[in-house]
Amino acid sequence: MPLGRRRVGVVGFGLPAFLGDVAARGVLDDVRLLSPRTVSLMASNHLPGHVDLEAYGRPLFAEMPFDGHGFGLGFSVLEDPVKARTLSSAGEFAWGGAASTAFWVDPAEDITVGFYTQLLPSSTYRLRPQLRQLVYQALVD
């Protein structure tokens, strides 16, 4: 399903549409829903002292890294790819959920990924890091 398409009555289809909104800096189907400034604010680290999640959180899911990630308004924000040990770009925003679900938006690479699975516990298979690695290794300039 293309990003941005909404399906009434289908549980879970709001997230792909929302990802399309924020990836397009607040525009969906040529209609501005959020200002670019609002999207930038959402995707900025709001943790006091500009620290990363490691300073405040404790890892709840085996696949959720905290090093190098701040927290914006609703999702993690990658600030230091080296510290996070990832191929992703600084400024990427993401979050993971139960059952190994995850999403990320990398504005620098123009990538939006929604990954919807049903694996409990989330650490059953380390799919998220493998998916991220495969996506970034497939990029060609």
C-alpha positions as a Markdown table, in Angstrom:
| # | Residue | x | y | z |
|---|---|---|---|---|
| 1 | Met | 0.0 | 0.0 | 0.0 |
| 2 | Pro | 1.5 | 3.4 | -0.9 |
| 3 | Leu | 2.3 | 5.7 | 1.9 |
| 4 | Gly | -0.4 | 8.3 | 2.6 |
| 5 | Arg | -3.4 | 6.1 | 1.5 |
| 6 | Arg | -5.9 | 5.8 | 4.3 |
| 7 | Arg | -8.3 | 2.9 | 4.6 |
| 8 | Val | -11.3 | 3.5 | 6.7 |
| 9 | Gly | -12.2 | 0.7 | 9.1 |
| 10 | Val | -8.8 | -1.1 | 8.8 |
| 11 | Val | -6.9 | -1.2 | 12.0 |
| 12 | Gly | -3.3 | -0.1 | 11.7 |
| 13 | Phe | -3.5 | 1.7 | 8.4 |
| 14 | Gly | -3.3 | 5.1 | 10.2 |
| 15 | Leu | 0.4 | 4.6 | 10.9 |
| 16 | Pro | 1.5 | 4.3 | 7.2 |
| 17 | Ala | -0.5 | 7.4 | 6.4 |
| 18 | Phe | 1.1 | 9.2 | 9.4 |
| 19 | Leu | 4.6 | 8.2 | 8.3 |
| 20 | Gly | 3.8 | 9.6 | 4.9 |
| 21 | Asp | 2.7 | 12.8 | 6.5 |
| 22 | Val | 5.9 | 13.3 | 8.5 |
| 23 | Ala | 8.2 | 12.0 | 5.7 |
| 24 | Ala | 6.7 | 14.7 | 3.4 |
| 25 | Arg | 7.3 | 17.3 | 6.0 |
| 26 | Gly | 3.6 | 17.6 | 6.9 |
| 27 | Val | 1.9 | 17.2 | 3.5 |
| 28 | Leu | -0.5 | 14.4 | 2.6 |
| 29 | Asp | -2.2 | 14.3 | -0.8 |
| 30 | Asp | -1.1 | 17.9 | -1.6 |
| 31 | Val | -2.8 | 19.1 | 1.6 |
| 32 | Arg | -0.6 | 20.6 | 4.3 |
| 33 | Leu | -1.5 | 19.0 | 7.7 |
| 34 | Leu | 1.5 | 20.0 | 9.7 |
| 35 | Ser | 3.9 | 22.9 | 9.2 |
| 36 | Pro | 7.5 | 22.0 | 8.3 |
| 37 | Arg | 8.5 | 23.8 | 11.6 |
| 38 | Thr | 6.1 | 21.5 | 13.5 |
| 39 | Val | 7.6 | 18.4 | 11.9 |
| 40 | Ser | 11.2 | 19.7 | 12.7 |
| 41 | Leu | 10.1 | 20.3 | 16.3 |
| 42 | Met | 8.7 | 16.7 | 16.6 |
| 43 | Ala | 11.9 | 15.3 | 15.2 |
| 44 | Ser | 14.2 | 17.2 | 17.6 |
| 45 | Asn | 15.7 | 15.8 | 20.8 |
| 46 | His | 13.6 | 17.2 | 23.8 |
| 47 | Leu | 15.5 | 15.4 | 26.6 |
| 48 | Pro | 16.9 | 17.8 | 29.2 |
| 49 | Gly | 20.6 | 18.5 | 28.7 |
| 50 | His | 20.4 | 17.2 | 25.1 |
| 51 | Val | 21.4 | 13.7 | 26.3 |
| 52 | Asp | 20.5 | 10.4 | 24.7 |
| 53 | Leu | 17.9 | 7.9 | 25.8 |
| 54 | Glu | 20.7 | 5.8 | 27.5 |
| 55 | Ala | 20.9 | 8.5 | 30.2 |
| 56 | Tyr | 17.2 | 8.1 | 31.1 |
| 57 | Gly | 15.9 | 4.8 | 29.9 |
| 58 | Arg | 16.4 | 1.2 | 30.4 |
| 59 | Pro | 16.3 | -1.2 | 27.4 |
| 60 | Leu | 12.9 | -2.8 | 27.4 |
| 61 | Phe | 13.2 | -4.5 | 24.0 |
| 62 | Ala | 16.3 | -6.3 | 22.9 |
| 63 | Glu | 16.1 | -4.5 | 19.5 |
| 64 | Met | 15.6 | -0.9 | 20.7 |
| 65 | Pro | 19.0 | 0.9 | 20.9 |
| 66 | Phe | 19.3 | 3.9 | 23.3 |
| 67 | Asp | 22.9 | 5.0 | 22.7 |
| 68 | Gly | 23.1 | 8.0 | 20.3 |
| 69 | His | 19.3 | 8.5 | 20.2 |
| 70 | Gly | 17.4 | 11.4 | 21.7 |
| 71 | Phe | 13.7 | 11.6 | 22.1 |
| 72 | Gly | 11.4 | 13.9 | 20.1 |
| 73 | Leu | 7.6 | 14.3 | 20.3 |
| 74 | Gly | 6.6 | 10.7 | 19.8 |
| 75 | Phe | 9.7 | 8.9 | 18.6 |
| 76 | Ser | 13.4 | 8.5 | 19.0 |
| 77 | Val | 15.7 | 10.8 | 17.1 |
| 78 | Leu | 19.1 | 9.6 | 15.9 |
| 79 | Glu | 21.8 | 12.1 | 16.9 |
| 80 | Asp | 25.0 | 10.1 | 16.7 |
| 81 | Pro | 25.1 | 7.2 | 14.2 |
| 82 | Val | 28.6 | 6.2 | 15.3 |
| 83 | Lys | 27.5 | 5.9 | 19.0 |
| 84 | Ala | 24.4 | 4.1 | 17.9 |
| 85 | Arg | 26.4 | 1.7 | 15.7 |
| 86 | Thr | 24.1 | 2.1 | 12.7 |
| 87 | Leu | 24.3 | 3.0 | 9.0 |
| 88 | Ser | 21.4 | 5.4 | 9.4 |
| 89 | Ser | 21.7 | 9.2 | 9.1 |
| 90 | Ala | 21.6 | 11.7 | 11.9 |
| 91 | Gly | 18.1 | 13.1 | 12.1 |
| 92 | Glu | 16.4 | 9.8 | 11.4 |
| 93 | Phe | 13.3 | 9.4 | 13.7 |
| 94 | Ala | 11.9 | 6.0 | 14.6 |
| 95 | Trp | 10.2 | 3.9 | 17.1 |
| 96 | Gly | 9.5 | 0.2 | 17.8 |
| 97 | Gly | 6.5 | -1.5 | 19.3 |
| 98 | Ala | 5.4 | -4.8 | 20.6 |
| 99 | Ala | 5.6 | -7.9 | 18.4 |
| 100 | Ser | 8.8 | -6.6 | 16.7 |
| 101 | Thr | 7.0 | -3.8 | 14.8 |
| 102 | Ala | 9.0 | -0.8 | 13.9 |
| 103 | Phe | 9.1 | 2.3 | 11.7 |
| 104 | Trp | 11.7 | 4.8 | 10.7 |
| 105 | Val | 12.0 | 7.9 | 8.6 |
| 106 | Asp | 15.4 | 9.0 | 7.3 |
| 107 | Pro | 15.0 | 12.5 | 5.7 |
| 108 | Ala | 18.6 | 12.6 | 4.5 |
| 109 | Glu | 18.2 | 9.4 | 2.4 |
| 110 | Asp | 14.5 | 10.0 | 1.7 |
| 111 | Ile | 13.6 | 6.6 | 3.2 |
| 112 | Thr | 10.4 | 5.7 | 5.1 |
| 113 | Val | 10.0 | 2.2 | 6.4 |
| 114 | Gly | 7.1 | 0.6 | 8.3 |
| 115 | Phe | 7.7 | -2.9 | 9.5 |
| 116 | Tyr | 4.7 | -4.8 | 10.9 |
| 117 | Thr | 5.2 | -8.2 | 12.3 |
| 118 | Gln | 3.6 | -10.4 | 15.0 |
| 119 | Leu | 6.6 | -11.9 | 16.9 |
| 120 | Leu | 6.3 | -12.1 | 20.7 |
| 121 | Pro | 8.5 | -11.5 | 22.5 |
| 122 | Ser | 10.1 | -8.8 | 20.4 |
| 123 | Ser | 13.5 | -10.5 | 20.9 |
| 124 | Thr | 12.3 | -13.8 | 19.3 |
| 125 | Tyr | 14.3 | -12.9 | 16.2 |
| 126 | Arg | 16.5 | -9.8 | 15.8 |
| 127 | Leu | 14.7 | -8.7 | 12.6 |
| 128 | Arg | 14.8 | -4.9 | 13.0 |
| 129 | Pro | 18.6 | -4.5 | 12.9 |
| 130 | Gln | 18.8 | -7.0 | 10.0 |
| 131 | Leu | 16.1 | -5.1 | 8.1 |
| 132 | Arg | 17.9 | -1.7 | 8.7 |
| 133 | Gln | 21.2 | -3.1 | 7.5 |
| 134 | Leu | 19.7 | -4.6 | 4.4 |
| 135 | Val | 17.9 | -1.4 | 3.5 |
| 136 | Tyr | 21.0 | 0.8 | 3.9 |
| 137 | Gln | 23.3 | -1.6 | 2.1 |
| 138 | Ala | 20.9 | -1.6 | -0.9 |
| 139 | Leu | 21.2 | 2.2 | -1.3 |
| 140 | Val | 23.1 | 3.3 | -4.4 |
| 141 | Asp | 24.0 | 7.0 | -5.0 |
